[in-house]
Amino acid sequence: MIKNVLFIIFFFSTSLQAATFQTDTSAYQTQRLKVNALLKERSAKFGQYDQSLDSKTGIFGFQTKGDIKNSNEILRQIVLNDNNVFKELKILMDYKDEEVKRVKNEANSTNDRIENYKASIKKLQDQHVQLKNDYAAANKEKQITNYIVMFLTLTLFVACYLFYKKLKKA
């Protein structure tokens, strides 16, 4: 009964850890996709910026004030996009840091359990050796007791025999 309860508790705790890990992994993947989308958007904006630098709508093929403002606006959007990329990368790194912490905690927990198991095994081995020694000592005492009882029985038998012979002679 206790084994079944412990098994159920173990099963649920393992399932909960797996669900947490899967949630963390899916959040991490979602964040990665978000960063990749921002990077694609940044690349597209750079393409627009290159085109705006090449556009020269002024007289004699020069850039106008509007062309320069348009290029500067695209550049400003790139900078804002870069800021968003940095924010999202920080979130992504936080997810990664949390995952590393979780793995370290799990490793420490596992190491602690292993050390506890080793200590328990060592304790049980010591108890086993002590019990073997106690059994051997008890067995030796039993043999000595048996020899004493046999010697006393034999002595009593001899004494009875001699007493019987003495009574018969008398």
Short mmCIF file of C-alpha atoms in Angstrom, two decimals:
data_model
loop_
_atom_site.label_atom_id
_atom_site.label_comp_id
_atom_site.label_asym_id
_atom_site.label_seq_id
_atom_site.Cartn_x
_atom_site.Cartn_y
_atom_site.Cartn_z
CA MET A 1 0.00 0.00 0.00
CA ILE A 2 2.75 2.42 0.98
CA LYS A 3 4.73 1.49 -2.13
CA ASN A 4 1.71 2.35 -4.30
CA VAL A 5 1.26 5.73 -2.61
CA LEU A 6 4.95 6.53 -2.98
CA PHE A 7 4.85 5.47 -6.63
CA ILE A 8 1.86 7.75 -7.29
CA ILE A 9 3.55 10.69 -5.56
CA PHE A 10 6.73 10.07 -7.54
CA PHE A 11 4.76 9.79 -10.80
CA PHE A 12 2.90 13.08 -10.21
CA SER A 13 6.04 14.97 -9.17
CA THR A 14 7.84 13.72 -12.28
CA SER A 15 4.88 14.67 -14.46
CA LEU A 16 4.77 18.13 -12.90
CA GLN A 17 8.49 18.63 -13.51
CA ALA A 18 8.12 17.48 -17.11
CA ALA A 19 5.16 19.83 -17.66
CA THR A 20 7.13 22.74 -16.18
CA PHE A 21 10.11 21.90 -18.35
CA GLN A 22 7.91 21.64 -21.45
CA THR A 23 6.28 25.00 -20.64
CA ASP A 24 9.71 26.57 -20.21
CA THR A 25 10.88 25.02 -23.47
CA SER A 26 7.81 26.21 -25.40
CA ALA A 27 8.18 29.73 -23.94
CA TYR A 28 11.84 29.66 -24.92
CA GLN A 29 10.95 28.54 -28.46
CA THR A 30 8.28 31.24 -28.72
CA GLN A 31 10.78 33.85 -27.60
CA ARG A 32 13.32 32.59 -30.13
CA LEU A 33 10.76 32.89 -32.92
CA LYS A 34 9.96 36.42 -31.77
CA VAL A 35 13.65 37.41 -31.89
CA ASN A 36 14.05 35.81 -35.32
CA ALA A 37 11.02 37.75 -36.61
CA LEU A 38 12.51 41.01 -35.29
CA LEU A 39 15.81 40.20 -37.00
CA LYS A 40 14.03 39.53 -40.30
CA GLU A 41 12.19 42.83 -39.91
CA ARG A 42 15.55 44.54 -39.26
CA SER A 43 17.01 43.04 -42.43
CA ALA A 44 13.99 44.23 -44.44
CA LYS A 45 14.36 47.75 -43.00
CA PHE A 46 18.04 47.77 -44.00
CA GLY A 47 16.97 46.90 -47.52
CA GLN A 48 14.55 49.84 -47.45
CA TYR A 49 17.30 52.08 -46.06
CA ASP A 50 19.67 51.10 -48.88
CA GLN A 51 16.94 51.88 -51.43
CA SER A 52 16.21 55.22 -49.77
CA LEU A 53 19.90 56.16 -49.96
CA ASP A 54 19.88 55.34 -53.66
CA SER A 55 16.74 57.38 -54.33
CA LYS A 56 17.69 60.79 -55.63
CA THR A 57 14.63 62.70 -56.67
CA GLY A 58 16.20 66.14 -56.73
CA ILE A 59 17.43 68.24 -59.62
CA PHE A 60 20.53 66.89 -61.35
CA GLY A 61 20.20 63.55 -59.48
CA PHE A 62 20.80 64.87 -55.97
CA GLN A 63 18.94 63.85 -52.83
CA THR A 64 16.23 66.13 -51.59
CA LYS A 65 15.42 67.02 -48.01
CA GLY A 66 12.47 64.61 -48.22
CA ASP A 67 14.78 61.79 -49.35
CA ILE A 68 17.12 62.43 -46.42
CA LYS A 69 14.18 62.62 -43.96
CA ASN A 70 12.82 59.35 -45.34
CA SER A 71 16.24 57.69 -44.94
CA ASN A 72 16.58 59.07 -41.41
CA GLU A 73 13.07 57.81 -40.51
CA ILE A 74 13.93 54.33 -41.77
CA LEU A 75 17.20 54.47 -39.79
CA ARG A 76 15.25 55.56 -36.67
CA GLN A 77 12.91 52.57 -37.16
CA ILE A 78 15.96 50.28 -37.43
CA VAL A 79 17.31 51.66 -34.14
CA LEU A 80 13.91 51.15 -32.44
CA ASN A 81 13.78 47.63 -33.86
CA ASP A 82 17.31 47.01 -32.53
CA ASN A 83 16.18 48.15 -29.09
CA ASN A 84 13.30 45.66 -29.27
CA VAL A 85 15.73 42.95 -30.36
CA PHE A 86 17.92 43.67 -27.33
CA LYS A 87 14.92 43.55 -24.97
CA GLU A 88 13.72 40.27 -26.43
CA LEU A 89 17.24 38.83 -26.35
CA LYS A 90 17.47 39.74 -22.66
CA ILE A 91 14.23 37.84 -22.05
CA LEU A 92 15.60 34.93 -24.07
CA MET A 93 18.81 34.96 -22.02
CA ASP A 94 16.74 35.05 -18.82
CA TYR A 95 14.92 31.91 -19.98
CA LYS A 96 18.27 30.28 -20.69
CA ASP A 97 19.62 31.33 -17.28
CA GLU A 98 16.55 29.88 -15.58
CA GLU A 99 17.03 26.64 -17.48
CA VAL A 100 20.69 26.50 -16.42
CA LYS A 101 19.69 27.17 -12.79
CA ARG A 102 17.06 24.45 -12.96
CA VAL A 103 19.55 21.96 -14.38
CA LYS A 104 22.11 22.89 -11.70
CA ASN A 105 19.51 22.54 -8.95
CA GLU A 106 18.43 19.20 -10.34
CA ALA A 107 22.05 18.04 -10.54
CA ASN A 108 22.67 19.16 -6.95
CA SER A 109 19.50 17.43 -5.81
CA THR A 110 20.53 14.27 -7.62
CA ASN A 111 24.02 14.43 -6.11
CA ASP A 112 22.52 14.91 -2.64
CA ARG A 113 20.26 11.92 -3.14
CA ILE A 114 23.19 9.82 -4.37
CA GLU A 115 25.25 10.84 -1.33
CA ASN A 116 22.33 9.96 0.95
CA TYR A 117 21.97 6.58 -0.77
CA LYS A 118 25.69 5.95 -0.36
CA ALA A 119 25.50 6.83 3.34
CA SER A 120 22.49 4.54 3.78
CA ILE A 121 24.23 1.68 1.97
CA LYS A 122 27.36 2.19 4.09
CA LYS A 123 25.27 2.19 7.27
CA LEU A 124 23.46 -0.99 6.20
CA GLN A 125 26.75 -2.67 5.30
CA ASP A 126 28.16 -1.79 8.72
CA GLN A 127 25.02 -3.15 10.39
CA HIS A 128 25.32 -6.32 8.31
CA VAL A 129 28.93 -6.83 9.40
CA GLN A 130 27.96 -6.19 13.04
CA LEU A 131 25.10 -8.69 12.82
CA LYS A 132 27.40 -11.30 11.25
CA ASN A 133 29.89 -10.79 14.09
CA ASP A 134 27.12 -11.00 16.69
CA TYR A 135 25.80 -14.18 15.08
CA ALA A 136 29.27 -15.73 14.99
CA ALA A 137 29.83 -14.83 18.68
CA ALA A 138 26.42 -16.21 19.66
CA ASN A 139 27.07 -19.38 17.66
CA LYS A 140 30.45 -19.80 19.36
CA GLU A 141 28.83 -19.33 22.80
CA LYS A 142 26.19 -21.90 21.86
CA GLN A 143 28.90 -24.40 20.89
CA ILE A 144 30.72 -23.83 24.17
CA THR A 145 27.45 -24.21 26.07
CA ASN A 146 26.73 -27.44 24.21
CA TYR A 147 30.20 -28.80 25.05
CA ILE A 148 29.74 -27.89 28.73
CA VAL A 149 26.30 -29.52 28.83
CA MET A 150 27.68 -32.64 27.13
CA PHE A 151 30.64 -32.73 29.54
CA LEU A 152 28.36 -32.33 32.56
CA THR A 153 25.98 -34.96 31.23
CA LEU A 154 28.86 -37.34 30.63
CA THR A 155 30.29 -36.59 34.08
CA LEU A 156 26.86 -37.15 35.64
CA PHE A 157 26.47 -40.40 33.73
CA VAL A 158 29.93 -41.60 34.83
CA ALA A 159 29.19 -40.54 38.43
CA CYS A 160 25.86 -42.38 38.36
CA TYR A 161 27.54 -45.44 36.87
CA LEU A 162 30.27 -45.43 39.50
CA PHE A 163 27.72 -44.83 42.26
CA TYR A 164 25.59 -47.68 40.93
CA LYS A 165 28.62 -50.03 40.86
CA LYS A 166 29.56 -49.01 44.36
CA LEU A 167 26.03 -49.74 45.57
CA LYS A 168 26.08 -53.11 43.85
CA LYS A 169 29.36 -54.08 45.51
CA ALA A 170 28.16 -53.10 48.89
#
